[in-house]
CSV table of C-alpha atoms in Angstrom, one decimal:
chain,number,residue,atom,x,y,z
A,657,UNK,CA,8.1,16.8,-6.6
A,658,UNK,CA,5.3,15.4,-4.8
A,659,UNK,CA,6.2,15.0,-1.2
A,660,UNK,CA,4.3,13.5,1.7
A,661,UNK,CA,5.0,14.0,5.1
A,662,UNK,CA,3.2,12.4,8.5
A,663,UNK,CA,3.5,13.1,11.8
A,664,UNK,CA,5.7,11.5,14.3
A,665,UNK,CA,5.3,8.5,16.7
A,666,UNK,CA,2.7,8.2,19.1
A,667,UNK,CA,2.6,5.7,22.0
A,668,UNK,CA,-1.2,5.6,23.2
A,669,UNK,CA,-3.2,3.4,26.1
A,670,UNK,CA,-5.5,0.8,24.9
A,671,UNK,CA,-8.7,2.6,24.7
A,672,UNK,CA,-7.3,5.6,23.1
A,673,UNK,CA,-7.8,7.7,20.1
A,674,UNK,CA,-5.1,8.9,18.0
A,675,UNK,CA,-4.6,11.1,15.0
A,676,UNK,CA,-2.1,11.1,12.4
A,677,UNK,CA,-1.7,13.9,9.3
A,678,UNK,CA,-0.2,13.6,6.1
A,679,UNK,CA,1.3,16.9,4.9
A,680,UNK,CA,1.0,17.0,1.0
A,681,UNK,CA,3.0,19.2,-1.1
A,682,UNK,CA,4.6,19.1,-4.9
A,683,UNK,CA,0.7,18.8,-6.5
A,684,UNK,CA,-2.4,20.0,-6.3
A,685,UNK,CA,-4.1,18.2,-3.2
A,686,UNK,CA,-7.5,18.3,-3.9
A,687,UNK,CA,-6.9,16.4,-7.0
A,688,UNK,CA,-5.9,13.1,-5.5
A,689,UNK,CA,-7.5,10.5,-3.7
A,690,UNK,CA,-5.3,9.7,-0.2
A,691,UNK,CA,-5.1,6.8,1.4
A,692,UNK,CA,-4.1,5.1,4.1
A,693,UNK,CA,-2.5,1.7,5.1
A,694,UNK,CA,-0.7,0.1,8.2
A,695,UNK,CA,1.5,-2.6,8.6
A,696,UNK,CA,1.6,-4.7,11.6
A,697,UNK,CA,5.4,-5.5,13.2
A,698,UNK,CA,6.6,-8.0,11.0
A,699,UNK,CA,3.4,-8.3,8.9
A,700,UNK,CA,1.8,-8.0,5.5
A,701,UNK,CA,0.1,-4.1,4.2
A,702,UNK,CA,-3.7,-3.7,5.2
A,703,UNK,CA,-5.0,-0.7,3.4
A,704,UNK,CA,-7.3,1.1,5.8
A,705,UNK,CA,-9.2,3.5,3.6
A,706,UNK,CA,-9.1,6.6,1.4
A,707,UNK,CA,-10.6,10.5,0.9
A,708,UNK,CA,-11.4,12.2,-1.6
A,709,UNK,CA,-9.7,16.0,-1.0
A,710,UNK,CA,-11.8,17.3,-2.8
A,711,UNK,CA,-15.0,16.4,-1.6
A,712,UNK,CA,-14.0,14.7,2.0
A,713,UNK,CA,-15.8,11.9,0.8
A,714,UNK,CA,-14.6,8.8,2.4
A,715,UNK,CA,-14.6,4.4,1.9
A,716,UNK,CA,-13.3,2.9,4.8
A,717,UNK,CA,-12.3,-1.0,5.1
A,718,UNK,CA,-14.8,-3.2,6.5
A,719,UNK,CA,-12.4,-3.8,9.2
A,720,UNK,CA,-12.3,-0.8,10.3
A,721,UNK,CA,-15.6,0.9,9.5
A,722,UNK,CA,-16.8,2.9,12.9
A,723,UNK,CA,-13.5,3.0,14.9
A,724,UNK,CA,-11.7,5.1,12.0
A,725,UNK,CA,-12.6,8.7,10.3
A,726,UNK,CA,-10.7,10.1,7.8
A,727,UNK,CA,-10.6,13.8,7.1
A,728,UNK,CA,-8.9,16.9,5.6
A,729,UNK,CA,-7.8,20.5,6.0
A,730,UNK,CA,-7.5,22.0,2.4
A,731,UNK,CA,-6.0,25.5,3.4
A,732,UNK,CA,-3.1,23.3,4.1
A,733,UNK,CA,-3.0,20.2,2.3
A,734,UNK,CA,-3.2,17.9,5.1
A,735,UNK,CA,-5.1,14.5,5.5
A,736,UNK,CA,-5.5,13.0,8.9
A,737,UNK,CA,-6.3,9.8,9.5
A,738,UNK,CA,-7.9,9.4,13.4
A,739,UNK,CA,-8.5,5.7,14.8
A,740,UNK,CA,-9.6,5.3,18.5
A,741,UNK,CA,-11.0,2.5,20.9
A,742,UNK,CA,-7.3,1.7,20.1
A,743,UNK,CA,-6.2,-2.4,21.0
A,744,UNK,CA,-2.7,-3.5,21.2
A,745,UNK,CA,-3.1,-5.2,17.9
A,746,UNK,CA,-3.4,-1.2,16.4
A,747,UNK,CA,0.0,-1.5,17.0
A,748,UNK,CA,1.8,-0.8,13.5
A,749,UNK,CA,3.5,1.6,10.9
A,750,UNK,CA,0.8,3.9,9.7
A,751,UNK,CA,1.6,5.1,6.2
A,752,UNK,CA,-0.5,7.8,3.8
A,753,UNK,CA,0.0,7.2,0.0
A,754,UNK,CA,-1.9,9.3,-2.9
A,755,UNK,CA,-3.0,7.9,-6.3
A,756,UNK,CA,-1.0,7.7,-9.3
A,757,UNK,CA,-3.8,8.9,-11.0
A,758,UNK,CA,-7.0,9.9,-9.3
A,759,UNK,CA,-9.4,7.3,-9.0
A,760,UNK,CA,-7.0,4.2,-9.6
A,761,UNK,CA,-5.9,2.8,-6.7
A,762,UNK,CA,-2.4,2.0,-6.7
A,763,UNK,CA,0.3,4.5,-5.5
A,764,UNK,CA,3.4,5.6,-6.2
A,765,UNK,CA,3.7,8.0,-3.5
A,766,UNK,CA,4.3,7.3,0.3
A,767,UNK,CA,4.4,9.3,3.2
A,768,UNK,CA,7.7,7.9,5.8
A,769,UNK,CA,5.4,5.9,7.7
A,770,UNK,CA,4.6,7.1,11.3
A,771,UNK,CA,4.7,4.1,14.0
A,772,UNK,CA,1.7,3.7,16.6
A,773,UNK,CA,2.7,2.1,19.5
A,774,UNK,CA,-0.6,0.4,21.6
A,775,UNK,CA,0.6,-0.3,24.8
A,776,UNK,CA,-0.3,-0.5,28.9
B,948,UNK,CA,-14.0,-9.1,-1.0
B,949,UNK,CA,-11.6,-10.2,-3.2
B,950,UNK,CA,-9.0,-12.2,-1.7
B,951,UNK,CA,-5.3,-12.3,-2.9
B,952,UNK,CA,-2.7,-15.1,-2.2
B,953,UNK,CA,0.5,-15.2,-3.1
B,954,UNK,CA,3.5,-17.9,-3.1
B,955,UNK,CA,6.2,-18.5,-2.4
B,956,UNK,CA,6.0,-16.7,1.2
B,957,UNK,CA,9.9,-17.2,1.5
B,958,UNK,CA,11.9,-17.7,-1.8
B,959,UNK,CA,15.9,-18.0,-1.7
B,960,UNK,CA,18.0,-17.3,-4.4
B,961,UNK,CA,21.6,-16.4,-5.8
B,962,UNK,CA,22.4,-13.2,-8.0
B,963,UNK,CA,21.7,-13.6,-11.4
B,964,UNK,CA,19.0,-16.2,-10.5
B,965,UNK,CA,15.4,-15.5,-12.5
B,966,UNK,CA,13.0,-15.0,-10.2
B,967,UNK,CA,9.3,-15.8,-10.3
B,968,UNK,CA,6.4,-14.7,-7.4
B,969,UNK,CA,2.7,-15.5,-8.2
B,970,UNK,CA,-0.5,-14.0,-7.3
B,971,UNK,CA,-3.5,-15.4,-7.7
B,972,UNK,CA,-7.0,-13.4,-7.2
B,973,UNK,CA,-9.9,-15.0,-5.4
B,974,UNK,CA,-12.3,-13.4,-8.8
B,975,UNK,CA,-11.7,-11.8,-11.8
B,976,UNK,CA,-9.8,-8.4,-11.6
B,977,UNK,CA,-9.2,-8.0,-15.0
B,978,UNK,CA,-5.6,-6.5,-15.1
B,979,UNK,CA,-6.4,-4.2,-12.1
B,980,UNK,CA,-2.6,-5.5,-10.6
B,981,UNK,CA,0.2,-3.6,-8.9
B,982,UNK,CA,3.5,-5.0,-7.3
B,983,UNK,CA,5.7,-3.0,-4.8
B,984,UNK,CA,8.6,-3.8,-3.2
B,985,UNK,CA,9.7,-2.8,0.5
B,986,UNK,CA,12.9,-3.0,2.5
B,987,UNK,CA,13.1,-3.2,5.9
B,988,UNK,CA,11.4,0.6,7.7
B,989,UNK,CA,11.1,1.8,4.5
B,990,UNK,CA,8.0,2.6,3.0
B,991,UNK,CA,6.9,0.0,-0.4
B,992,UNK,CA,7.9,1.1,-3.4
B,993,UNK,CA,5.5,0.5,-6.5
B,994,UNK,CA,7.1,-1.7,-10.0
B,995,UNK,CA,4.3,-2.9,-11.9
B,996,UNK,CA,0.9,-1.6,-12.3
B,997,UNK,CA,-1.9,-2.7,-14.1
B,998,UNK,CA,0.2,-6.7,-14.4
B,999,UNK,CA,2.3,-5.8,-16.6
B,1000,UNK,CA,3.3,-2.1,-16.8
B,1001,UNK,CA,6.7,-0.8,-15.8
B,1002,UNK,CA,6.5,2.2,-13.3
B,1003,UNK,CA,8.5,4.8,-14.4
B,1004,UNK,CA,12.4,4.5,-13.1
B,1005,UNK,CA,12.1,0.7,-12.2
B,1006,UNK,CA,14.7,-1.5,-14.3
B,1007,UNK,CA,13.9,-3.4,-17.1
B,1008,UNK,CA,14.8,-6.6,-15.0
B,1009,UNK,CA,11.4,-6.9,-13.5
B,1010,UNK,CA,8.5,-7.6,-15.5
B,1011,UNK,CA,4.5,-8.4,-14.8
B,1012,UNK,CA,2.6,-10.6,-16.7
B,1013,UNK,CA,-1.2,-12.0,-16.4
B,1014,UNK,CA,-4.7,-10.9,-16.2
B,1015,UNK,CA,-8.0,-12.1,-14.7
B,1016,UNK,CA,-6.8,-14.4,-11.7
B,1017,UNK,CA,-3.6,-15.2,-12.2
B,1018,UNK,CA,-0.4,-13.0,-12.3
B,1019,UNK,CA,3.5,-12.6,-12.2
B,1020,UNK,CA,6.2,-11.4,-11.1
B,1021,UNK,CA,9.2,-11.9,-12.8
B,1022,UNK,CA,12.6,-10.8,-11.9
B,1023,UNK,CA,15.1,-11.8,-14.8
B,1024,UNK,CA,18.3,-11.4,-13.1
B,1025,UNK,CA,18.3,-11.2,-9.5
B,1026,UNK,CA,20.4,-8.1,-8.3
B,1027,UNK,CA,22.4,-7.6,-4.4
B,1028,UNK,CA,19.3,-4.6,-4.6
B,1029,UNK,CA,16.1,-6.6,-5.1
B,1030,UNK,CA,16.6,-8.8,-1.9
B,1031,UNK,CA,13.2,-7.6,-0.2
B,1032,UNK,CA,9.5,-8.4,0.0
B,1033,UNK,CA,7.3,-8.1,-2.4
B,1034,UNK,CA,3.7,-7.4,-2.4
B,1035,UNK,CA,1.0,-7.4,-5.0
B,1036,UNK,CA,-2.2,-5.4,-5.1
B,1037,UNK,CA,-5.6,-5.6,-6.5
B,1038,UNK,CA,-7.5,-2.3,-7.4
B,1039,UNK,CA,-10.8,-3.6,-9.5
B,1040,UNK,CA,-12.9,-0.6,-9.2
B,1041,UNK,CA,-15.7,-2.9,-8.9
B,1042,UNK,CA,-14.0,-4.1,-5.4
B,1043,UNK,CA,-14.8,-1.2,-2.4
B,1044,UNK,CA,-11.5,-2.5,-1.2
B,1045,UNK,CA,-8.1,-2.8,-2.5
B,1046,UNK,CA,-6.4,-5.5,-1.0
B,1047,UNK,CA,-2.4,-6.7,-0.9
B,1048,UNK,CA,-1.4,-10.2,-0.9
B,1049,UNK,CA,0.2,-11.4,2.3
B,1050,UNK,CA,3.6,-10.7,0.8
B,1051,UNK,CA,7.2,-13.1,-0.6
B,1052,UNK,CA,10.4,-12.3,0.6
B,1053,UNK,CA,13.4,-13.1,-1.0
B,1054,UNK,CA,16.1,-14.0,0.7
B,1055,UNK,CA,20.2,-14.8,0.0
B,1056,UNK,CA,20.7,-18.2,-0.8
């Protein structure tokens, strides 16, 4: 079964970088797209961006573009997700999520979430 | 980018209740439409994709319906379960990013 599994929490100074990894198993992992999306305490999804595995080709969100890279270690099926310049508004539940099917964006798999906490 | 809004933010209802949550695209997405649902610290969990197809495992209870700008959600018969929020999601390939609708939570009447 397809299983995704991200690091634990991280609490991080404002100006700070931090990485988080996504741990794929159950499926081949360069056959996926993976993304990534955050959710704000209390707030709506905001979907950051997404990989290709196989290729480590990358589209990030506007919003993000030049504060977030997204990368991969094939030899063991992990996708990390690295944001710096951090603000206290980072502050959120970071969550990876693969394709259903590659290329369409909408996913049926979710890693637990890891929480980023932005704070003096 | 393609904005999505959704409404009702807040909805309250009873079991057994039909439920209805719309979604309306700021352009044409052609069916490119998913819905999720997510309980509190949990991560969302996917119903509908492409408006009106049932993921695999959902119940028959929830349905999606519309194409272009305009779409459903449609819960027949509102269970103790399916108090949560509910997102949609556009994925128009033509649209570099995929964006969520700000979200309706339904609540106990």
């Amino acid at each position: 079964q397809v299983q995704l599994v991200q690091s634990g929490a991280e609490v991080k100074k404002p100006g700070a970088s931090v990485k988080v990894s996504c741990k794929a198993s159950g499926y081949t992992f360069t056959g996926y797209y993976m993304h990534w999306v955050r959710q704000a305490p209390g707030q709506g999804l905001e979907w950051m961006g997404r990989i290709n595995p196989n290729s480590g080709g990358t589209n990030y969100a506007q919003k993000f573009q030049g504060r977030v890279t997204m990368t991969r270690d094939t030899s063991i099926s992990t996708a990390y997700m690295e944001l710096s310049r951090l603000r206290s508004d980072d502050t959120a539940v970071y969550y990876c999520a693969r394709d259903v099917y590659s290329g369409y964006d909408y996913w049926a798999y979710w890693g637990q979430g890891t929480l980023v906490t932005v704070s003096s | 980018d393609i904005q999505m809004t959704q409404s009702p933010s807040t909805l309250s209802a009873s079991v057994g209740d039909r439920v209805t949550i719309t979604c309306r695209a700021s352009q044409s997405i052609s069916s490119w439409l998913a819905w999720y649902q997510q309980k509190p610290g949990k991560a969302p969990k996917l119903l509908i994709y492409k408006a009106s197809s049932l993921e695999s495992g959902v119940p028959s209870r929830f349905s999606g319906s519309g194409s272009g700008t305009e779409f459903t959600l449609t819960i027949s018969s509102l269970q103790p379960d399916d108090f949560a929020t509910y997102y949609c999601q556009q994925y128009n390939s033509y649209s570099p990013e995929k964006t969520f609708g700000q979200g309706t939570k339904v609540e106990i009447k």
